[in-house]
């Protein structure tokens, strides 16, 4: 696809570049030759000659893919070029007993392993930034909002702690998926390793070891749950990114003003409007996130693969998986910038708590009353006080302090206390601590 | 995205290349300047100077997009670079009264117009090839199959006629969508053309005329049904391609053998299997089709755009629409090759009619009987004859000619006639003729 | 699926109920019998007997569908039950020459026609409500927002006019799709109408006339573009709904407060929070919209249908299309309530224009300056004035009136005028008028 | 949605029925009351009274959901009805400190736990049936097919072993996802448990224990990765089903005839064609699979949830998750029937190996030659032999036995042996054993 670089990152594009793809297929061919030599299937000199020729810079990548369109697979021209490159008699042992799909699927697995490592690092950076926000703003009061209506006070630390927990879970999920779903592909033309006679399993074991990929029980040419699992894990991560990025965009609204992205020259301005400060990183993260998760159903619906190798459904992955990794990286990466540079505005947060007559504290008042008169009656009393506050454009506090029904059960001090947001935070601190603790356990585990 | 060229075509990639994108935005800026000069809003010399600078080769496209990531839009660096390029005092009038989205959306419309023209030509080629097959094989008997079970005889001409009708409808649908959904975007920063005072509508009219794009009733920055309509039309086309390509793959199965794709050196072989002749074009068409239609929901779900310009949902289109056009082209183009080079095998078609004891003709026999004894009884008699044929491994014809219940109502000649596939084709010829006629009406209409 | 009624409407559920489905298949069978009698293919008395038995209340719908699971299609038990119901000899002519798919596809077309009429009416109601808002609030100033940042003033009438134009286009698109994509299905077991001998086309014409459905050039059992077109049109409509509903949710935010949905007892409260007034209708519309457009790719990817009838891909439509219509209705219907009852708050709109130091009017000031000093210099002057306003927490107006650079080119009156939002609306009024005009043309066209 | 029962199963529909949903929410309310009583937050008698009223049969479910449409959530009318049902003073303590979403999300978790158990059992049945096929047909020769072209011989046991391994992985994946993603939801109106003061965490622990659900670190009202993970796991399972069902449909083709589904009265016939035996179970599994995985992106794209509770994106799950479970069940269940009753046809498998002149064994011959002359030369010799076989319509065996180039390196016995499919199976047996072993380890682990 035409690539402007706006919806990928350079490191991820490198992992999935055509040249890197060729190199990864060559890595498979080299490892196959070594494994077969070790198993006594092909001569050691042939393996050496093959391995020496398995360098992508020896080949014209564009020509290879042009031929791939004809052949229907890049592995055929690759094997042809590689064979030509290897001095006889080694050429006869190139790709020995393997099939196109062995090379292509294993290359994809190697690329995905690298891609997951990149995402892991970026996600941990996001976690670290969220953890810092959660600690620093543990007690920074702000409105909690449900259905975009102010509901109850929370702290910005709690919001950051929930972002943190979400992102930690993505790190864990991607690692679990990596451990469960990466696997060698090696089965030969119809998944029997027929050309290797009795040596198939032995070569497979050596090959898996060489490439440091798990050896599956048997080939999986047309059973794509492994790839689909990885695609889903990325899709969920992209979705998780969209939650945090979406919150930032909402916090940055002119009328809310509770957080802004870091500014920099050339960043987030408008072509027409000098005053604007657009949440550009979150915006790009949201766009890339949508592109990423849009590829998940493409991979899932391509799981209906015919017999021992599919005609069309498998080939979809060649494009969909690289896209998915690049788009996910393009979602994670600007979110990292957005969170790392985020500038919360505690003053606006505090001001916003007083918007709409202090009605945000209705529940607190209601609960205080409910302890005396039961919830239904308390709810009715407070609702009518709230309605009066709105109608008469007064603060709920003033209405409550003058309300006979309320004063019958609560003292003015009770009312003041009930209406103080800082006293109505429940388990906020405990929740933040739990999220931070889980993060520390995760991050002290180091690169998993 | 990393681009191997396997899931696009060169002409479509050119239309949506970063450089072409820049040129199309510059086309907008040049036309805007001309329109504003004609309306007396900016000096004619400024318009001339601007137009002269609106050549993509004057700019470093990579640098532009690198800045676009920071700015959140390619239009900001474009306007900056263009302004720098235009000698003062003209620079002050660059992008006058416009907004990023005006340039970007209008550029997209121009690109989509070109992309649709490419698809139109390729689809007409497919139609032509299908029409030829429908004519040549009007009477070539083959099994009709429902749920992949042989059902009744058809002719290969009928199958081709249905492909033809499907493809003609795509040509018509894309043209209708083009006529209904292409439109100028021009509204300024918040869709009011505020910066143009009273001249907004006049400039808009001149601009639409200059670019030969329909003038909409009002700007549509955050109402994306036009783009979504076009995305859907491409998705349906991609789906239509998958139907035909899928049929070819099924016909090409070793055990069916009723058609093969044209062979060529390097085409459709296997890395391991010398005997294989893979339906590579159809396979690639199927893969690209899935990639294409997978982008439709991305565009649809991005229709929830906030207020006067969206943060994330709009930007998705910058990647999704070029992808969608390239993938659709990559589905249509190999299907064209597949259909143009298709080699039907009438002999195998005829042989396959006799597979499974001639039971394919059961309905014909049943209908002949039904005219005498009613459908329920006829169905029961023929079903039991069929079961006997299977059990005794005989042809239905032989069983029927010896069946007392059948002979009580039909003469041997009646039976022979009833079991002759060529006599049980109903409206096949009429249907083929109707499809050909519709095609001729479409194609004689010329480039619409 | 378990049905709570939250994501459908009663009238749409009725159209797609199992009983209605049975009735629609029976409508096909009755019309087929009549057409065949008129064409002399079956006896008139048989047609009469069949038509008399084509009433859904004669059959046990649950039993029919239980058998459908076994048979793989509801048409087989239907034909069996109908045949049993019709006194001999008429029973022999039930479903004569037809196939399951003829009955099922034609029934679906009839259901979709009814469903489209329902949507048309609801969408026109939305248009009417939007038109009223556009007229009433033609001059009601409010902030225009891009990327959720205030950009420039607009009027609420313009926002409503853009909603209006969007919804009018949906009415037109659904009507166009209805006219182009509804069609009779009639081809017999393999699409040849073999069982009808030479009478196929004649019966088909009479049948199409009887059911008032367009007669296609040939059967389309496995070419599903018609159904896909309709699915896409609904998906775009659902997406259009999400745009308007999303705007309402954003306008209703506590900190924005520019519009609320109409309140009613039991509507939009919170289980825990007495003060809340949730935008429930818009919320449900957003949820249903997502469910609706999520079905579009299901239908698109099911277009790869094998040969003359698909095994699985066709059957998907039996569930996906009813779902899609019900979800779309469940998106359109609450949006109608939301828009009809919408309570804009012009006072809050006006107040919000002054949020953030009046920087919203920066562009206006910049354009006024640009007319004197060129855009680049004007942009730089105004940007620095804006930054000062923010830093010193003053209004831009005050800063501008004291800014030497600005006063060098603009008089205080010029500045005041430039900063008055009502004077910086450009073509707002013209755009509103154009949208209203288009709506009036549409609505005066009557039920199309 | 209108429910015909064709795309669900009765047990899964029961788990997600409106009544069951109400019961599950009541289960939450009862457990909440018990936990709060145990924590000393509410009086024990109130908890008893509440628990006693938490029986779905005490409430009119239809009325509840009708009010839910108004309220925007079923929890509000539920709490209202429950409060009314509980004798005072207990009513005041209904839903104490909880929020709608606590009840709804926790109910969903309980339903999903039940749904997963159902799927687990059905999937294990499929595994068992596949294991039996793999054992019984360990040595049953058949063609392996890539791109639907015959490639190399395999055994039907290998195909079944790969189905088995795929299905075992789904059992494991669903269990892993269950263990990782199920969790209590409990946070109160804004996720702080504010109304419970200092007792929040204690109540949460007791509540999690009572419901036997994992206690998360903190509430996750708007962080939906848990639900998305489960949705993805079901989507992958649905995709896995499609692979096996698709293979069965292809094997059952008239021209292939290698397996048929079990027949039964009323099963898989045709309304028009007496001879047909349609693979109805696989067909329904394929259709339901597409419907299931089509819901995955709906859930993923709904992960962008605003602040502390979303307006629209959360509510999507109320419909999408039940749909997803029912559709997945409707995919798994018929596949179980299909695999359990599958009738392989070893004779047709063997015959199909000889289709197309025995070219299937080309690779075997090529490998035998390659050991003598190297792969490139061997490939060229065998390719030309194959081409001659096709052109002269002879068996490859006959051509080879008369080919000078081949005879120069291989004896007639070598050639015969090389062309015997049973001698060219490589690791087939080992792969089958490994899959069976893994299955036995899984199944002997019992209900996990």
PDB file of C-alpha atoms in Angstrom, chain A residues 224-305:
ATOM      1  CA  UNK A 224      -4.570 -20.803  11.705  1.00  0.00           C
ATOM      2  CA  UNK A 225      -5.635 -20.377  15.301  1.00  0.00           C
ATOM      3  CA  UNK A 226      -2.086 -19.447  16.285  1.00  0.00           C
ATOM      4  CA  UNK A 227      -2.011 -16.531  13.886  1.00  0.00           C
ATOM      5  CA  UNK A 228      -5.572 -15.598  14.754  1.00  0.00           C
ATOM      6  CA  UNK A 229      -4.754 -15.575  18.462  1.00  0.00           C
ATOM      7  CA  UNK A 230      -1.912 -13.166  17.855  1.00  0.00           C
ATOM      8  CA  UNK A 231      -4.082 -11.010  15.634  1.00  0.00           C
ATOM      9  CA  UNK A 232      -6.743 -10.874  18.328  1.00  0.00           C
ATOM     10  CA  UNK A 233      -4.235  -9.997  21.023  1.00  0.00           C
ATOM     11  CA  UNK A 234      -3.071  -7.066  18.918  1.00  0.00           C
ATOM     12  CA  UNK A 235      -6.645  -6.077  18.230  1.00  0.00           C
ATOM     13  CA  UNK A 236      -7.424  -5.970  21.943  1.00  0.00           C
ATOM     14  CA  UNK A 237      -4.289  -3.946  22.548  1.00  0.00           C
ATOM     15  CA  UNK A 238      -5.340  -1.510  19.837  1.00  0.00           C
ATOM     16  CA  UNK A 239      -8.753  -1.298  21.481  1.00  0.00           C
ATOM     17  CA  UNK A 240      -7.123  -0.637  24.832  1.00  0.00           C
ATOM     18  CA  UNK A 241      -5.120   2.173  23.275  1.00  0.00           C
ATOM     19  CA  UNK A 242      -8.310   3.712  21.953  1.00  0.00           C
ATOM     20  CA  UNK A 243      -9.778   3.859  25.462  1.00  0.00           C
ATOM     21  CA  UNK A 244      -6.907   5.897  26.876  1.00  0.00           C
ATOM     22  CA  UNK A 245      -6.458   8.072  23.790  1.00  0.00           C
ATOM     23  CA  UNK A 246     -10.178   8.729  23.711  1.00  0.00           C
ATOM     24  CA  UNK A 247     -10.143   9.854  27.336  1.00  0.00           C
ATOM     25  CA  UNK A 248      -7.317  12.272  26.613  1.00  0.00           C
ATOM     26  CA  UNK A 249      -9.193  13.802  23.683  1.00  0.00           C
ATOM     27  CA  UNK A 250     -12.235  14.259  25.920  1.00  0.00           C
ATOM     28  CA  UNK A 251     -10.201  15.747  28.775  1.00  0.00           C
ATOM     29  CA  UNK A 252      -8.582  18.144  26.312  1.00  0.00           C
ATOM     30  CA  UNK A 253     -11.886  19.594  25.102  1.00  0.00           C
ATOM     31  CA  UNK A 254     -11.925  23.369  25.318  1.00  0.00           C
ATOM     32  CA  UNK A 255     -14.845  23.314  27.758  1.00  0.00           C
ATOM     33  CA  UNK A 256     -13.285  20.634  29.957  1.00  0.00           C
ATOM     34  CA  UNK A 257      -9.617  21.603  29.799  1.00  0.00           C
ATOM     35  CA  UNK A 258      -8.422  19.055  32.351  1.00  0.00           C
ATOM     36  CA  UNK A 259      -5.400  17.857  30.402  1.00  0.00           C
ATOM     37  CA  UNK A 260      -3.447  18.758  27.309  1.00  0.00           C
ATOM     38  CA  UNK A 261      -0.828  16.961  25.309  1.00  0.00           C
ATOM     39  CA  UNK A 262       2.685  18.373  25.486  1.00  0.00           C
ATOM     40  CA  UNK A 263       3.234  21.094  22.939  1.00  0.00           C
ATOM     41  CA  UNK A 264       6.169  21.351  20.586  1.00  0.00           C
ATOM     42  CA  UNK A 265       6.970  23.447  17.531  1.00  0.00           C
ATOM     43  CA  UNK A 266       4.861  22.310  14.586  1.00  0.00           C
ATOM     44  CA  UNK A 267       2.731  20.134  16.805  1.00  0.00           C
ATOM     45  CA  UNK A 268      -1.019  20.203  16.990  1.00  0.00           C
ATOM     46  CA  UNK A 269      -1.579  23.604  15.435  1.00  0.00           C
ATOM     47  CA  UNK A 270      -4.226  24.348  12.845  1.00  0.00           C
ATOM     48  CA  UNK A 271      -3.804  25.512   9.280  1.00  0.00           C
ATOM     49  CA  UNK A 272      -6.418  28.164   9.808  1.00  0.00           C
ATOM     50  CA  UNK A 273      -6.754  28.689  13.545  1.00  0.00           C
ATOM     51  CA  UNK A 274      -3.878  30.194  15.473  1.00  0.00           C
ATOM     52  CA  UNK A 275      -5.324  29.456  18.927  1.00  0.00           C
ATOM     53  CA  UNK A 276      -5.758  25.718  18.576  1.00  0.00           C
ATOM     54  CA  UNK A 277      -3.836  23.085  20.429  1.00  0.00           C
ATOM     55  CA  UNK A 278      -5.003  19.790  19.011  1.00  0.00           C
ATOM     56  CA  UNK A 279      -4.454  16.481  20.810  1.00  0.00           C
ATOM     57  CA  UNK A 280      -2.587  15.192  17.791  1.00  0.00           C
ATOM     58  CA  UNK A 281      -0.931  12.183  19.346  1.00  0.00           C
ATOM     59  CA  UNK A 282      -4.154  10.829  20.778  1.00  0.00           C
ATOM     60  CA  UNK A 283      -5.892  11.539  17.506  1.00  0.00           C
ATOM     61  CA  UNK A 284      -3.334   9.544  15.531  1.00  0.00           C
ATOM     62  CA  UNK A 285      -3.482   6.779  18.105  1.00  0.00           C
ATOM     63  CA  UNK A 286      -7.243   6.609  17.700  1.00  0.00           C
ATOM     64  CA  UNK A 287      -6.999   6.457  13.927  1.00  0.00           C
ATOM     65  CA  UNK A 288      -4.324   3.775  13.930  1.00  0.00           C
ATOM     66  CA  UNK A 289      -6.205   1.797  16.539  1.00  0.00           C
ATOM     67  CA  UNK A 290      -9.246   1.610  14.281  1.00  0.00           C
ATOM     68  CA  UNK A 291      -7.118   0.510  11.356  1.00  0.00           C
ATOM     69  CA  UNK A 292      -5.499  -2.168  13.494  1.00  0.00           C
ATOM     70  CA  UNK A 293      -8.581  -3.772  14.928  1.00  0.00           C
ATOM     71  CA  UNK A 294     -10.253  -3.606  11.554  1.00  0.00           C
ATOM     72  CA  UNK A 295      -7.834  -6.281  10.423  1.00  0.00           C
ATOM     73  CA  UNK A 296      -8.822  -8.773  13.094  1.00  0.00           C
ATOM     74  CA  UNK A 297     -11.992  -9.989  11.349  1.00  0.00           C
ATOM     75  CA  UNK A 298     -10.053 -10.285   8.106  1.00  0.00           C
ATOM     76  CA  UNK A 299      -7.762 -12.781   9.798  1.00  0.00           C
ATOM     77  CA  UNK A 300     -10.588 -14.552  11.627  1.00  0.00           C
ATOM     78  CA  UNK A 301     -12.742 -14.983   8.567  1.00  0.00           C
ATOM     79  CA  UNK A 302      -9.688 -16.294   6.722  1.00  0.00           C
ATOM     80  CA  UNK A 303      -9.541 -19.242   9.110  1.00  0.00           C
ATOM     81  CA  UNK A 304     -11.764 -21.269   6.805  1.00  0.00           C
ATOM     82  CA  UNK A 305      -8.834 -22.735   4.919  1.00  0.00           C
TER      83      UNK A 305
END
